[in-house]
Coordinates of C-alpha atoms in Angstrom, one line a residue:
X1 CA 127.2 100.2 114.6
X2 CA 124.2 97.9 114.8
X3 CA 120.9 99.7 115.3
X4 CA 117.6 98.4 116.6
X5 CA 115.5 96.7 113.9
X6 CA 112.3 98.6 113.2
X7 CA 109.3 96.3 113.8
X8 CA 105.8 96.8 112.3
X9 CA 102.8 95.0 113.7
X10 CA 100.1 94.6 111.1
X11 CA 96.7 92.8 110.8
X12 CA 92.9 92.9 110.6
X13 CA 90.9 95.0 113.0
X14 CA 90.4 93.4 116.5
X15 CA 92.8 90.6 115.8
X16 CA 94.9 91.7 118.8
X17 CA 97.8 94.0 117.6
X18 CA 97.7 96.5 120.4
X19 CA 97.0 93.9 123.0
X20 CA 100.2 92.0 121.9
X21 CA 102.2 95.2 122.0
X22 CA 100.9 95.9 125.5
X23 CA 102.2 92.5 126.6
X24 CA 105.5 93.2 125.1
X25 CA 106.1 96.6 126.6
X26 CA 104.1 96.1 129.8
X27 CA 101.8 99.1 129.3
X28 CA 98.1 99.5 128.9
X29 CA 97.9 101.8 125.9
X30 CA 94.7 100.1 124.7
X31 CA 92.9 101.2 127.8
X32 CA 92.9 104.9 126.7
X33 CA 92.4 104.3 123.0
X34 CA 89.1 105.2 121.3
X35 CA 87.1 102.0 121.0
X36 CA 90.2 99.9 121.5
X37 CA 91.3 100.6 117.9
X38 CA 94.7 102.1 117.4
X39 CA 94.3 105.6 115.9
X40 CA 97.8 106.9 115.5
X41 CA 101.2 105.4 114.7
X42 CA 103.3 105.2 117.9
X43 CA 106.8 103.9 118.5
X44 CA 108.2 102.0 121.4
X45 CA 111.8 101.2 122.1
X46 CA 112.3 97.8 123.9
X47 CA 115.9 97.5 125.2
X48 CA 117.7 94.2 124.6
X49 CA 117.7 93.4 128.3
X50 CA 113.9 93.4 128.3
X51 CA 113.9 91.2 125.2
X52 CA 116.2 88.7 126.9
X53 CA 114.1 88.7 130.0
X54 CA 110.9 87.9 128.1
X55 CA 112.6 85.2 126.0
X56 CA 114.1 83.4 129.0
X57 CA 116.2 80.3 128.2
X58 CA 115.0 80.4 124.5
X59 CA 117.9 82.8 123.7
X60 CA 120.5 81.4 126.0
X61 CA 122.5 80.0 123.0
X62 CA 122.1 83.2 120.9
X63 CA 124.7 86.0 120.7
X64 CA 122.6 89.1 120.4
X65 CA 124.4 92.3 119.4
X66 CA 121.3 94.3 118.5
X67 CA 120.6 97.0 121.1
X68 CA 116.9 96.3 121.3
X69 CA 113.7 96.5 119.2
X70 CA 111.8 99.6 118.0
X71 CA 108.1 98.8 117.5
X72 CA 105.8 100.8 115.2
X73 CA 102.2 100.3 116.3
X74 CA 100.6 100.3 112.9
X75 CA 96.8 100.4 112.9
X76 CA 94.9 97.5 111.4
X77 CA 91.5 99.2 110.8
X78 CA 90.6 99.6 107.1
X79 CA 90.2 103.4 107.6
X80 CA 93.8 103.7 108.5
X81 CA 95.3 101.9 105.5
X82 CA 97.6 104.8 104.8
X83 CA 99.3 104.5 108.2
X84 CA 99.7 100.8 107.8
X85 CA 101.2 101.2 104.4
X86 CA 103.7 103.7 105.9
X87 CA 104.4 101.2 108.7
X88 CA 105.1 98.5 106.2
X89 CA 107.5 100.6 104.2
X90 CA 109.4 101.6 107.3
X91 CA 109.8 98.2 108.8
X92 CA 113.0 96.0 108.8
X93 CA 110.8 93.1 109.9
X94 CA 107.0 92.7 110.5
X95 CA 104.7 90.7 112.6
X96 CA 101.3 89.9 111.0
X97 CA 98.6 89.1 113.5
X98 CA 95.9 86.7 112.5
X99 CA 93.0 85.5 114.7
X100 CA 93.5 81.7 114.6
X101 CA 89.7 81.3 114.8
X102 CA 88.8 83.7 111.9
X103 CA 91.7 83.2 109.5
X104 CA 92.6 85.6 106.8
X105 CA 90.4 88.7 106.5
X106 CA 90.4 91.5 103.9
X107 CA 92.8 93.7 105.9
X108 CA 95.1 90.6 106.4
X109 CA 95.3 90.2 102.7
X110 CA 96.0 93.9 102.2
X111 CA 98.8 93.7 104.8
X112 CA 100.3 90.7 102.9
X113 CA 100.1 92.8 99.7
X114 CA 101.9 95.7 101.4
X115 CA 104.6 93.4 102.9
X116 CA 105.2 91.8 99.5
X117 CA 105.3 95.2 97.8
X118 CA 107.9 96.5 100.2
X119 CA 109.8 93.2 100.3
X120 CA 109.6 93.3 104.1
X121 CA 110.5 90.0 105.9
X122 CA 107.7 88.9 108.3
X123 CA 106.3 86.1 110.4
X124 CA 102.7 85.4 111.5
X125 CA 101.3 85.3 115.0
X126 CA 98.2 83.2 115.2
X127 CA 96.5 85.0 118.1
X128 CA 93.6 84.1 120.4
X129 CA 94.4 80.4 121.0
X130 CA 92.9 80.9 124.4
X131 CA 89.5 80.9 122.7
X132 CA 90.0 77.4 121.5
X133 CA 87.5 75.2 123.5
X134 CA 89.2 73.5 126.4
X135 CA 92.3 75.7 126.5
X136 CA 93.9 76.1 129.9
X137 CA 96.6 78.6 130.7
X138 CA 99.5 77.5 133.0
X139 CA 101.0 80.9 133.8
X140 CA 103.8 80.6 131.3
X141 CA 104.6 83.0 128.4
X142 CA 106.0 80.2 126.2
X143 CA 103.5 78.8 123.7
X144 CA 105.3 75.4 123.3
X145 CA 105.4 74.7 127.0
X146 CA 101.7 75.7 127.4
X147 CA 100.8 73.8 124.2
X148 CA 102.4 70.6 125.6
X149 CA 100.3 70.9 128.8
X150 CA 97.0 70.9 126.9
X151 CA 94.7 67.9 126.4
X152 CA 95.2 66.1 123.1
X153 CA 91.9 67.3 121.8
X154 CA 92.9 71.0 122.3
X155 CA 96.2 70.4 120.6
X156 CA 94.5 68.8 117.7
X157 CA 92.0 71.7 117.4
X158 CA 94.9 74.2 117.4
X159 CA 96.8 72.2 114.8
X160 CA 93.7 71.9 112.5
X161 CA 93.1 75.7 112.7
X162 CA 96.7 76.3 111.9
X163 CA 96.6 73.9 108.9
X164 CA 93.6 75.8 107.6
X165 CA 95.5 79.1 107.8
X166 CA 98.5 77.5 106.1
X167 CA 96.2 76.7 103.2
X168 CA 94.9 80.3 103.0
X169 CA 98.4 81.7 103.1
X170 CA 99.4 79.2 100.3
X171 CA 96.5 80.5 98.2
X172 CA 98.0 84.0 98.6
X173 CA 101.4 82.8 97.5
X174 CA 103.2 82.0 100.8
X175 CA 104.6 78.7 102.1
X176 CA 104.3 78.6 105.9
X177 CA 104.9 76.2 108.8
X178 CA 104.9 76.3 112.6
X179 CA 108.1 78.1 113.7
X180 CA 109.8 75.2 115.5
X181 CA 109.5 73.0 112.4
X182 CA 111.2 75.3 110.0
X183 CA 114.8 74.6 108.9
X184 CA 115.1 77.5 106.4
X185 CA 113.4 80.8 107.4
X186 CA 114.1 82.3 104.0
X187 CA 111.7 79.7 102.3
X188 CA 108.8 79.5 104.8
X189 CA 106.8 82.0 106.8
X190 CA 107.0 81.1 110.5
X191 CA 103.7 80.7 112.4
X192 CA 103.6 81.3 116.1
X193 CA 100.3 80.4 117.9
X194 CA 99.8 82.8 120.8
X195 CA 97.4 84.4 123.2
X196 CA 98.2 88.1 123.5
X197 CA 95.7 88.6 126.3
X198 CA 97.3 85.8 128.4
X199 CA 100.9 86.6 127.3
X200 CA 101.3 83.1 125.9
X201 CA 103.7 83.0 122.9
X202 CA 105.4 86.3 123.7
X203 CA 108.6 84.4 124.5
X204 CA 108.7 82.8 121.0
X205 CA 107.7 86.1 119.3
X206 CA 110.5 88.0 120.9
X207 CA 113.0 85.2 120.2
X208 CA 112.1 85.2 116.5
X209 CA 112.3 89.0 116.3
X210 CA 115.7 89.1 117.9
X211 CA 117.1 85.9 116.3
X212 CA 115.9 86.6 112.7
X213 CA 117.0 90.2 112.9
X214 CA 120.4 89.2 114.2
X215 CA 120.8 86.4 111.6
X216 CA 119.3 87.9 108.4
X217 CA 119.3 91.7 108.9
X218 CA 122.7 92.4 110.5
X219 CA 124.1 94.1 107.3
X220 CA 121.0 96.2 106.9
X221 CA 121.1 97.3 110.5
X222 CA 124.8 98.3 110.3
X223 CA 124.5 102.0 110.1
X224 CA 126.9 104.9 110.1
X225 CA 126.3 106.6 113.5
X226 CA 128.1 109.7 112.3
X227 CA 126.2 110.0 109.0
X228 CA 123.4 112.4 108.2
X229 CA 120.0 111.3 109.5
X230 CA 117.4 109.7 107.3
X231 CA 113.8 108.9 108.4
X232 CA 110.1 109.1 107.6
X233 CA 107.5 111.4 108.9
X234 CA 104.7 109.5 110.6
X235 CA 102.5 112.4 111.7
X236 CA 102.2 116.2 111.6
X237 CA 100.4 117.6 114.7
X238 CA 100.0 120.4 117.2
X239 CA 101.9 119.8 120.5
X240 CA 101.2 122.1 123.5
X241 CA 104.1 124.3 124.1
X242 CA 105.9 123.5 120.8
X243 CA 103.4 124.4 118.1
X244 CA 103.4 122.2 115.0
X245 CA 105.6 119.2 115.5
X246 CA 106.4 116.0 113.5
X247 CA 106.7 112.5 114.7
X248 CA 109.5 110.8 112.9
X249 CA 111.2 107.4 112.8
X250 CA 114.9 107.8 112.3
X251 CA 116.2 104.8 110.4
X252 CA 119.8 105.8 109.6
X253 CA 122.5 108.2 110.9
X254 CA 122.1 110.6 113.8
X255 CA 120.0 113.7 114.0
X256 CA 121.2 116.7 116.1
X257 CA 119.4 119.7 117.6
X258 CA 120.2 122.6 115.3
X259 CA 120.5 120.4 112.2
X260 CA 119.0 121.6 108.9
X261 CA 116.4 119.1 107.7
X262 CA 114.8 118.7 104.3
X263 CA 111.3 117.1 103.9
X264 CA 108.5 116.9 101.4
X265 CA 105.7 119.5 101.6
X266 CA 102.3 120.1 100.0
X267 CA 103.8 122.7 97.8
X268 CA 107.3 121.4 97.3
X269 CA 110.4 121.0 99.5
X270 CA 110.3 122.1 103.2
X271 CA 113.7 123.1 104.6
X272 CA 114.0 124.1 108.2
X273 CA 116.2 123.9 111.3
X274 CA 115.6 121.6 114.3
X275 CA 114.7 123.6 117.3
X276 CA 114.2 120.7 119.7
X277 CA 114.4 116.9 119.7
X278 CA 111.9 115.3 122.0
X279 CA 112.6 111.7 122.7
X280 CA 110.4 109.3 124.8
X281 CA 112.1 107.1 127.4
X282 CA 112.4 103.4 126.7
X283 CA 109.1 101.5 127.2
X284 CA 107.1 104.7 127.0
X285 CA 104.8 105.6 124.1
X286 CA 105.3 108.7 121.9
X287 CA 101.5 109.2 121.8
X288 CA 100.9 108.6 125.5
X289 CA 99.1 111.8 126.6
X290 CA 100.5 111.5 130.2
X291 CA 104.1 111.5 128.9
X292 CA 106.5 114.4 129.5
X293 CA 109.0 114.7 126.6
X294 CA 112.7 114.6 127.3
X295 CA 114.7 117.1 125.3
X296 CA 117.9 115.6 123.9
X297 CA 120.8 117.0 121.9
X298 CA 121.0 114.1 119.4
X299 CA 119.2 111.0 118.4
X300 CA 121.0 108.0 116.8
X301 CA 119.0 105.5 114.7
X302 CA 116.8 103.7 115.1
X303 CA 114.4 105.8 117.2
X304 CA 111.0 107.3 117.3
X305 CA 111.3 111.1 118.0
X306 CA 109.2 114.3 117.9
X307 CA 110.8 117.2 116.2
X308 CA 109.9 120.9 116.9
X309 CA 111.0 123.3 114.2
X310 CA 109.6 126.4 112.4
X311 CA 107.6 126.0 109.2
X312 CA 106.3 122.4 109.6
X313 CA 102.7 123.1 108.8
X314 CA 103.1 122.2 105.2
X315 CA 105.0 118.9 105.8
X316 CA 103.4 115.8 104.3
X317 CA 102.7 112.8 106.5
X318 CA 104.7 109.9 105.0
X319 CA 107.4 112.2 103.6
X320 CA 111.0 111.1 103.8
X321 CA 113.3 113.2 105.9
X322 CA 117.0 113.9 105.6
X323 CA 119.4 116.1 107.6
X324 CA 121.7 118.2 105.5
X325 CA 124.7 119.7 107.2
X326 CA 126.7 120.2 104.0
X327 CA 125.1 119.2 100.6
X328 CA 121.6 120.7 101.0
X329 CA 121.0 120.7 97.2
X330 CA 121.6 117.0 97.0
X331 CA 119.2 116.4 99.9
X332 CA 116.6 118.5 98.3
X333 CA 116.8 116.7 94.9
X334 CA 116.8 113.3 96.7
X335 CA 113.6 114.1 98.6
X336 CA 111.9 115.6 95.5
X337 CA 112.7 112.5 93.5
X338 CA 111.1 110.3 96.3
X339 CA 107.9 112.4 96.4
X340 CA 107.6 112.5 92.6
X341 CA 107.5 108.7 92.5
X342 CA 103.9 108.7 93.5
X343 CA 102.8 112.2 92.5
X344 CA 102.1 111.3 88.9
X345 CA 101.3 113.6 86.0
X346 CA 100.8 112.0 82.6
X347 CA 99.4 113.2 79.3
X348 CA 97.6 109.9 78.6
X349 CA 94.1 108.9 79.6
X350 CA 93.4 107.7 83.2
X351 CA 91.9 108.4 86.6
X352 CA 92.5 111.5 88.7
X353 CA 93.6 110.4 92.2
X354 CA 93.7 112.8 95.2
X355 CA 94.8 111.6 98.7
X356 CA 95.7 113.1 102.1
X357 CA 99.2 111.7 102.6
X358 CA 102.1 110.2 100.6
X359 CA 101.5 106.9 102.3
X360 CA 97.8 106.7 101.2
X361 CA 98.7 107.9 97.7
X362 CA 101.4 105.3 97.4
X363 CA 99.0 102.5 98.5
X364 CA 96.2 103.6 96.0
X365 CA 98.6 104.1 93.1
X366 CA 100.2 100.7 93.9
X367 CA 96.8 99.0 93.9
X368 CA 95.6 100.7 90.7
X369 CA 98.9 99.7 88.9
X370 CA 98.5 96.1 90.0
X371 CA 95.0 96.1 88.6
X372 CA 96.4 97.8 85.4
X373 CA 94.0 100.7 85.8
X374 CA 95.5 103.8 84.1
X375 CA 96.2 107.0 86.1
X376 CA 96.3 110.4 84.5
X377 CA 97.2 112.3 87.6
X378 CA 97.8 111.4 91.3
X379 CA 98.5 114.1 93.9
X380 CA 98.1 115.1 97.5
X381 CA 95.4 117.6 98.6
X382 CA 91.7 118.4 98.2
X383 CA 89.9 118.1 94.9
X384 CA 90.2 121.3 93.0
X385 CA 88.8 123.0 89.9
X386 CA 91.8 121.9 87.8
X387 CA 91.1 118.3 88.7
X388 CA 87.6 118.5 87.3
X389 CA 88.9 120.3 84.1
X390 CA 91.5 117.5 83.7
X391 CA 88.8 114.8 84.1
X392 CA 86.7 116.6 81.4
X393 CA 89.6 116.4 79.0
X394 CA 90.0 112.7 79.8
X395 CA 86.2 112.2 79.1
X396 CA 86.8 113.3 75.5
X397 CA 89.2 110.3 75.0
X398 CA 87.6 107.7 77.3
X399 CA 84.5 108.2 79.4
X400 CA 85.3 105.3 81.7
X401 CA 88.5 106.9 82.9
X402 CA 86.9 110.3 83.6
X403 CA 86.6 109.6 87.3
X404 CA 88.0 111.4 90.3
X405 CA 89.0 109.2 93.3
X406 CA 89.2 111.3 96.6
X407 CA 90.8 109.5 99.5
X408 CA 90.3 111.2 102.9
X409 CA 90.3 114.7 101.3
X410 CA 87.6 117.4 101.0
X411 CA 85.4 118.1 98.0
X412 CA 83.8 121.6 98.4
X413 CA 80.1 122.1 97.4
X414 CA 81.2 124.3 94.6
X415 CA 83.6 121.7 93.2
X416 CA 81.0 118.9 93.5
X417 CA 78.5 121.0 91.6
X418 CA 81.0 121.7 88.9
X419 CA 81.8 118.0 88.6
X420 CA 78.0 117.2 88.5
X421 CA 77.4 119.7 85.7
X422 CA 80.3 118.2 83.7
X423 CA 79.0 114.6 84.4
X424 CA 82.3 113.7 86.2
X425 CA 81.8 111.1 89.0
X426 CA 83.7 111.9 92.2
X427 CA 84.2 108.8 94.5
X428 CA 85.0 109.7 98.1
X429 CA 86.1 107.4 100.9
X430 CA 88.5 107.2 103.9
X431 CA 88.9 103.4 103.2
X432 CA 91.1 102.4 100.2
X433 CA 89.4 99.0 99.9
X434 CA 86.0 100.8 99.7
X435 CA 87.2 103.5 97.3
X436 CA 88.4 100.9 94.7
X437 CA 85.3 98.8 95.3
X438 CA 83.0 101.8 94.6
X439 CA 85.0 102.6 91.5
X440 CA 84.7 99.1 90.1
X441 CA 80.9 99.2 90.8
X442 CA 80.6 102.6 89.0
X443 CA 82.5 101.2 86.1
X444 CA 80.1 98.2 85.8
X445 CA 77.1 100.5 86.1
X446 CA 78.5 102.8 83.4
X447 CA 79.1 99.9 81.1
X448 CA 75.6 98.5 81.7
X449 CA 74.1 101.9 81.0
X450 CA 76.2 102.3 77.8
X451 CA 75.0 98.8 76.7
X452 CA 71.4 99.8 77.3
X453 CA 71.8 103.0 75.3
X454 CA 73.3 101.0 72.4
X455 CA 70.3 98.6 72.5
X456 CA 67.7 101.3 72.4
X457 CA 65.8 101.2 69.0
X458 CA 67.8 98.1 67.9
X459 CA 66.4 95.4 65.7
X460 CA 67.6 92.1 67.1
X461 CA 68.7 89.2 65.0
X462 CA 66.1 86.5 64.5
X463 CA 66.0 83.2 62.6
X464 CA 62.9 81.0 62.4
X465 CA 61.6 78.0 60.5
X466 CA 58.0 77.4 59.2
X467 CA 57.0 74.2 60.8
X468 CA 55.7 71.5 58.4
X469 CA 51.9 70.8 58.6
X470 CA 51.4 73.9 60.8
X471 CA 49.7 76.2 58.2
X472 CA 46.5 77.6 59.7
X473 CA 45.9 80.2 57.0
X474 CA 47.7 80.5 53.7
X475 CA 47.4 84.3 53.1
X476 CA 45.9 87.8 54.1
X477 CA 47.6 87.3 56.6
X478 CA 49.3 83.9 56.5
X479 CA 49.1 82.2 59.9
X480 CA 51.7 79.5 60.5
X481 CA 53.4 77.6 63.3
X482 CA 57.1 78.4 63.6
X483 CA 60.1 77.5 65.7
X484 CA 62.6 80.3 66.7
X485 CA 66.0 78.9 65.9
X486 CA 68.2 81.8 67.0
X487 CA 67.8 85.3 68.5
X488 CA 64.2 86.6 68.8
X489 CA 61.2 87.6 66.6
X490 CA 58.9 90.5 67.3
X491 CA 55.7 91.9 65.8
X492 CA 56.1 94.6 63.1
X493 CA 59.5 93.2 62.0
X494 CA 60.2 92.8 58.2
X495 CA 61.3 89.4 57.2
X496 CA 63.5 88.0 54.3
X497 CA 64.3 84.7 52.8
X498 CA 67.8 83.0 52.9
X499 CA 68.6 84.5 49.5
X500 CA 67.7 88.1 50.6
X501 CA 64.3 88.2 49.0
X502 CA 61.9 90.4 51.0
X503 CA 58.8 88.4 52.1
X504 CA 56.6 90.7 54.2
X505 CA 56.1 91.6 57.9
X506 CA 55.3 89.8 61.1
X507 CA 51.9 91.1 62.3
X508 CA 51.4 89.2 65.5
X509 CA 52.8 86.3 67.7
X510 CA 50.6 84.0 69.8
X511 CA 51.4 81.2 72.2
X512 CA 48.3 79.3 73.2
X513 CA 45.7 82.0 74.0
X514 CA 48.4 84.6 74.8
X515 CA 49.7 87.3 72.4
X516 CA 53.5 87.8 72.8
X517 CA 55.6 90.9 72.3
X518 CA 58.6 88.7 71.7
X519 CA 59.5 85.0 71.1
X520 CA 63.0 83.8 71.8
X521 CA 65.2 80.9 70.6
X522 CA 63.6 77.5 71.3
X523 CA 60.0 78.7 71.4
X524 CA 57.3 77.2 69.0
X525 CA 54.6 79.8 68.4
X526 CA 51.9 80.8 65.9
X527 CA 52.8 83.8 63.7
X528 CA 50.7 85.9 61.4
X529 CA 52.6 87.3 58.4
X530 CA 51.4 90.1 56.1
X531 CA 52.4 89.9 52.5
X532 CA 53.2 86.3 51.4
X533 CA 51.1 83.3 50.5
X534 CA 52.2 79.9 51.8
X535 CA 53.0 77.7 48.9
X536 CA 54.0 80.6 46.6
X537 CA 56.4 83.1 48.3
X538 CA 57.1 81.0 51.3
X539 CA 57.1 77.2 51.9
X540 CA 56.6 74.9 54.9
X541 CA 60.0 73.9 56.4
X542 CA 61.6 77.1 55.0
X543 CA 64.0 79.2 57.2
X544 CA 63.3 83.0 57.3
X545 CA 65.2 85.9 58.9
X546 CA 64.3 89.2 60.5
X547 CA 65.4 91.9 58.1
X548 CA 67.4 95.0 59.1
X549 CA 69.4 97.8 57.6
X550 CA 73.2 98.0 57.4
X551 CA 73.4 100.6 60.2
X552 CA 71.6 98.2 62.6
X553 CA 74.0 95.4 61.7
X554 CA 76.9 97.7 62.6
X555 CA 75.4 98.6 65.9
X556 CA 74.7 95.0 66.7
X557 CA 78.5 94.3 66.3
X558 CA 79.1 96.7 69.3
X559 CA 76.9 94.8 71.8
X560 CA 77.2 91.5 73.5
X561 CA 75.2 88.8 71.7
X562 CA 74.8 85.0 72.1
X563 CA 77.1 83.0 69.7
X564 CA 74.1 81.9 67.6
X565 CA 72.9 85.5 67.3
X566 CA 76.4 86.6 66.1
X567 CA 76.1 83.9 63.4
X568 CA 72.9 85.4 62.2
X569 CA 74.4 88.9 62.1
X570 CA 77.4 87.6 60.2
X571 CA 75.1 85.8 57.7
X572 CA 73.0 88.9 57.1
X573 CA 76.1 91.1 56.7
X574 CA 77.5 88.8 54.0
X575 CA 74.1 88.4 52.4
X576 CA 73.6 92.1 52.1
X577 CA 77.0 92.6 50.5
X578 CA 76.3 89.7 48.1
X579 CA 72.9 91.0 47.0
X580 CA 74.1 94.7 46.8
X581 CA 71.6 95.7 49.5
X582 CA 74.4 97.1 51.6
X583 CA 73.6 100.6 53.0
X584 CA 69.9 100.0 53.5

C-alpha cells in the first residue's frame, strides 16, 4: 500500500513557514501562536482530493496514487533547532522556505545541513514575492500565471533576486533552477517563487510535492499495512483527561489500540501498552487547543497521532517507537541500538555534552563531528556531579577539551559551584548555533590566556646592528646608534656577539628625546651599553644579539613568533650547542 509522504517545512524565523501551511490547509494556526513563531511540532493530513483542488489543471496529466500529504510543521526559530532536526529526519520530502528579499540566513544554512545529513529530498520556496516593488496580485494561486501578468520590471526584479539566491545555494553545494526550467529533478534543486500571504505559488508547491513524491518516492512509500508500527516521538506532554501522552508520527505499518509499544526513555527502554489512540481529523491540527480528539481502534501510516498509555513520563522526545506484538526482545534491542548512536561514552579526551532530547543531542553531536571536535561523553538530562568529575579527568589530558556543553538542560547551583571550584567551564544555551559559537569563543580566549602565561617573564629574541658613524660615546657606557634587524631589544638585557662572546648589557634606549621600554624591528634608536668599548670588544657595523638561557629558548619554541624571530631563536640554539653554553 502507498502511504502519504511525510513533508517537513523548514527555514529561517519569519520567512513564512506557518503562513504557507495555513494557506495549504485553510486554517489560521498562526493567529493563536505566541508571537507568530511556531512553538511545537504539529502534523496535518491533507487528503489527495484537496491537493488536486489546489493544483487545478497543473496535475491533470498526472496519475496520483498517493492518498494525500502529511505535513510536519517544523519550527524555524534557532531556539527550536532540536525540533527542526527531528522534522528533517522524519521527512520523506521537505520544503525549505527562503525570503526572496533576504536570501540565505543562518537557520537556512542549518536547515540545508540537516537535509543533507539525513539525505532528505527537498525543493525551495522563495517566499514574499509580494514585497517586490510593483507586484500586483491577480487573484490566482499559480505563480507562473501571476508572474506573466506582472510588468517587465517586476519580472526582472524577481529573476535577479532568484539568481542571487541560486548563487548562495551554489556556494553551499547545491545546483538550483526555477522549477519549470528543470529537466532532471535529481540533479537540480527546484525553486518556486511564491507569496504565502496571498496564496500565490501554492498550486506549484502542491504539484511538486505530489508529483515528485509519486515519481521518486513510490518505493519508499510502499509500506506493509499489516506490519508492526514504526514511528518517532515528537513531544511528551500532559493532556487533560489522559495524563501524560506522546505525539507520534507513524511512518510504517499500523498501530492498534492495545498494542505493546517500545520506546527510548531517560533511563533505558520504556515498554507499555496503548490505552487509547487519539487521531485528529483531516485538515485539523494536532496542537489546536480547540480540537476534540477522536478515539480510533487503529492508525495506518503515515499519520500524526496522540498516544495515551501508562508510564510515558520517562519517554524521550525524538525517540523511535516500535509496536511489538510478538518479538518484544528484538524491538527492545533495535530501539536501544538507535538511542546509543548518539548517547556516546568514550574513554578518550573530548567535550561533555548534555541535551534535553535525542533530536537536539543528534544535532549537536553531528555538528561537533563535522567540525572534528572530540566528544568524551554525550547524553540526555541535566548536568550532574559525574559530568563534572569526568571533565576533571579530561583536564588532566587536555585542558581545552575539559568543557561541558549544556543544551536546554538545568545546571543546579551546587553543580555550578562544583564546576567553578574545579575550573571546568559550563556553557549553557537553548540555541545550538549560540552554544557552539560560545564554545569556540571560550577556546580562543583559553588559548590567548595560555599564550600570555607562556610569555610572562620571557626574554624575547633580538638582533641589532651598530650603525656606522653613529658612535656618541665609546665606553662607560658606550652610546651608539643601532638598527633593530629582528625581534625586539629592551633595557637590562644581556647581549652577545655572533660567535657567542658575552659583550655586556643594554642600559637604556632612546628615540629622540624619549626613553623607550622596547624597540622593535625596523627602528633606529640610540642605545647605551654597559661593559664594552667601541673599537675593542664591539665594532661599528657589527651585528649583536640579545642573550638568553637555554630554558628561555625552549619556552620561545612554544609560542607564536614572526619568521625572522624564529630565525634568531634557531641561530641562538645552534650557537649555544656549538659553544657548549647549552643549559645556561
